[in-house]
Short mmCIF file of C-alpha atoms in Angstrom, two decimals:
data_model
loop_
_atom_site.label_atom_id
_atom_site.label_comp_id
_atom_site.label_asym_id
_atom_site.label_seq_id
_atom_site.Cartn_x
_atom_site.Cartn_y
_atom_site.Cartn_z
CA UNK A 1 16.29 -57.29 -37.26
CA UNK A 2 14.16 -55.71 -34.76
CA UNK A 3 10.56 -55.01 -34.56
CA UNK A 4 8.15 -53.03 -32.31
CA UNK A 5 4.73 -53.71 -32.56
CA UNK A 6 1.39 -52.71 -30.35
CA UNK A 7 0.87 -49.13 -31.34
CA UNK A 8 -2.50 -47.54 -32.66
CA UNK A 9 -5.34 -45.74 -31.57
CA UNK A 10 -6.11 -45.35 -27.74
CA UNK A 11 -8.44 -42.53 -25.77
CA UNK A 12 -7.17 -40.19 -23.55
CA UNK A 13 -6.38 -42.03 -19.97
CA UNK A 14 -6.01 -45.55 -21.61
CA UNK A 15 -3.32 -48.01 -22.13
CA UNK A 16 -0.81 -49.72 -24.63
CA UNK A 17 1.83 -52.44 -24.08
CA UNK A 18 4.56 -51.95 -26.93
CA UNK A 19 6.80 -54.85 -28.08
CA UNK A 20 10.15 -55.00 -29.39
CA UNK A 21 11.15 -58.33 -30.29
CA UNK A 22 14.59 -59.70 -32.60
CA UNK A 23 14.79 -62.67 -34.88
CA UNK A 24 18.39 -62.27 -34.76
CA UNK A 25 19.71 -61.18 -31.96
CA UNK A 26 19.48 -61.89 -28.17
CA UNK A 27 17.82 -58.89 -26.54
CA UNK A 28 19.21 -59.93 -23.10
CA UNK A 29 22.58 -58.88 -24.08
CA UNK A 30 21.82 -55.66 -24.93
CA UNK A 31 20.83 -52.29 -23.59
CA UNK A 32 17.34 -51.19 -24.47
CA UNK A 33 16.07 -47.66 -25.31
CA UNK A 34 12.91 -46.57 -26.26
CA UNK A 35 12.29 -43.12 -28.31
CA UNK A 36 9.85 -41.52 -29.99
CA UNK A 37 9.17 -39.14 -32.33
CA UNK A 38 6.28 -36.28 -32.83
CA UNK A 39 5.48 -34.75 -35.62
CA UNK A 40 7.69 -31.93 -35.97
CA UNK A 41 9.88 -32.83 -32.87
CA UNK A 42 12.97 -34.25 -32.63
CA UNK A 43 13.61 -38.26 -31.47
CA UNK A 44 13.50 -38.02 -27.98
CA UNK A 45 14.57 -40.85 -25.37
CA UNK A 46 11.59 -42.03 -23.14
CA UNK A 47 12.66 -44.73 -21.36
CA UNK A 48 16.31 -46.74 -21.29
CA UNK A 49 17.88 -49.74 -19.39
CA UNK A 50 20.84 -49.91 -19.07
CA UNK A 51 21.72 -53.59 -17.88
CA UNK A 52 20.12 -56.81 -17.09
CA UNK A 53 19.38 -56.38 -14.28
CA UNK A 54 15.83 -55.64 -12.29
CA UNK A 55 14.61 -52.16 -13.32
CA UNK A 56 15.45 -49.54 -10.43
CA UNK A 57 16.79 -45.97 -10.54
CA UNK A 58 20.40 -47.03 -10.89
CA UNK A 59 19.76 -48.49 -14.12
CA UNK A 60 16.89 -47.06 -15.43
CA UNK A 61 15.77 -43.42 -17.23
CA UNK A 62 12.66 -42.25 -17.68
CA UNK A 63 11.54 -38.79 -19.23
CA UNK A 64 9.86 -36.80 -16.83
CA UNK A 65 6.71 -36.82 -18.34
CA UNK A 66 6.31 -40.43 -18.28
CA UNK A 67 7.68 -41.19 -15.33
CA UNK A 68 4.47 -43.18 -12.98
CA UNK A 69 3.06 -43.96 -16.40
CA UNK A 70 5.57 -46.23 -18.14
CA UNK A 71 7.56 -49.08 -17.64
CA UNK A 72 9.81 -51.72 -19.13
CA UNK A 73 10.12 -55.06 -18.97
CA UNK A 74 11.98 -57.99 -20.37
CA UNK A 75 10.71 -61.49 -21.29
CA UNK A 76 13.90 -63.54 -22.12
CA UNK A 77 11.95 -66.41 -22.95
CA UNK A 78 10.66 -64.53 -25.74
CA UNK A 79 13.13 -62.61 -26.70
CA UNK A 80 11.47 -59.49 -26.20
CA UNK A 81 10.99 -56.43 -24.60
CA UNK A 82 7.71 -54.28 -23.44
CA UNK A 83 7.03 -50.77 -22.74
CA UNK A 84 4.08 -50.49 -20.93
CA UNK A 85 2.62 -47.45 -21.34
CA UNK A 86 -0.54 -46.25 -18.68
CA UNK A 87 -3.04 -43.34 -18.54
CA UNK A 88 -1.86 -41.84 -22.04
CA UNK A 89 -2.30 -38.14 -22.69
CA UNK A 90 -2.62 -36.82 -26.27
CA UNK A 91 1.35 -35.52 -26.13
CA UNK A 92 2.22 -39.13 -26.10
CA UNK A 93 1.09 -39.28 -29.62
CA UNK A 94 4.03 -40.39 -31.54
CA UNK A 95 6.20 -42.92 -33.34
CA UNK A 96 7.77 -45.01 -30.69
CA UNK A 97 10.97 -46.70 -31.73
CA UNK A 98 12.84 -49.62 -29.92
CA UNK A 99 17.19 -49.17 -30.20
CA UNK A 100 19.79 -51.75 -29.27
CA UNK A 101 23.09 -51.20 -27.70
CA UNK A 102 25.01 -53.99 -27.49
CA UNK A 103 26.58 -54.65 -23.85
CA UNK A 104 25.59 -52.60 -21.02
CA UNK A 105 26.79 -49.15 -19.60
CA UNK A 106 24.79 -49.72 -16.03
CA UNK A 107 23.89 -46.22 -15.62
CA UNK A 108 20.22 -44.27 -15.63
CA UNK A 109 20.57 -42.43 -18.89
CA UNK A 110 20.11 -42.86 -22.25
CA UNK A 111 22.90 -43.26 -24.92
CA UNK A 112 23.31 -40.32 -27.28
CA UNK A 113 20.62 -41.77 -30.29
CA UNK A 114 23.92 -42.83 -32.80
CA UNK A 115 25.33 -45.20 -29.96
CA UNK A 116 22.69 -47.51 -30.48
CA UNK A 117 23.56 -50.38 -32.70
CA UNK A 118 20.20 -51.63 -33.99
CA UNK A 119 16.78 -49.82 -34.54
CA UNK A 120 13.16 -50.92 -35.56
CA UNK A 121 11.29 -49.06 -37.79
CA UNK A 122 8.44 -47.87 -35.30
CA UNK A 123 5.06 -47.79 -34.39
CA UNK A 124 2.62 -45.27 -34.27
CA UNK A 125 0.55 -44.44 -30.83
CA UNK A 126 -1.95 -41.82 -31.46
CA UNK A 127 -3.74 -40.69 -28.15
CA UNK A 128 -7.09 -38.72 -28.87
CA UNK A 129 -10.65 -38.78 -28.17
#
C-alpha cells in the first residue's frame, strides 16, 4: 500500500513537502514518480527517479515548469519518499500522486503512467490567495 500525504492549502510563492510512504513495500527498491492531475487535464509526470542513486540529471526528470522549484528525496530509514515543492504558483494546483516501479531503468524520464506497479490515491495541493 502506498500513501502520499502533505497536500492542502498554500498561498501563492509558498511551500509544501509531500510524502509517499509504504507499509509494505521497500521504497528503496523501486523507481519513484510523482504525477499530478488538474482538473480537466490529463495525469502528467512531474518529477521521476530513476535509481538509487543521488539525484542528478542522469537519473532524474523534472517537468519544465518545476524544474528550480521541486525536488525529491529519499529517507530509507523511513521508508519514504518527499517531493519538496518551493515558491508554488496557482498552476500547481492539483492532485499529486506517488507511483512505484519496481527495479530501476537509470535514465532521466518518466515511465509511460501503466509501467508503474503501485499507486497512492493522492493528495490535493491547491495554490491560491
Amino acid at each position: 500500500q502506498v500513501v502520499e500525504s502533505g497536500g492542502g492549502l498554500v498561498q501563492p510563492g509558498g511551500s509544501l513537502r509531500l510524502s509517499c510512504v509504504s507499509s509494505g513495500e521497500t521504497l528503496d527498491y523501486y523507481s519513484i514518480g510523482w504525477f499530478r492531475q488538474a482538473p480537466g487535464k490529463k495525469r502528467e509526470g512531474v518529477l521521476c527517479i530513476s535509481d538509487r542513486d543521488r539525484v542528478s540529471e542522469r537519473n532524474t526528470y523534472y517537468l519544465d515548469s518545476v524544474k528550480g522549484r521541486f525536488t525529491i528525496s529519499r529517507d530509507n530509514a523511513k521508508n519514504a519518499v518527499y517531493l519538496q515543492m518551493n515558491n508554488l504558483k496557482p498552476e500547481d494546483t492539483a492532485v499529486y500522486f506517488c507511483a512505484l516501479k519496481r527495479g530501476y531503468y537509470s535514465d532521466n524520464y518518466c515511465l509511460p503512467q501503466e509501467s508503474y506497479d503501485l499507486w497512492g490515491q493522492g493528495t490535493q495541493v491547491t495554490v491560491s490567495s
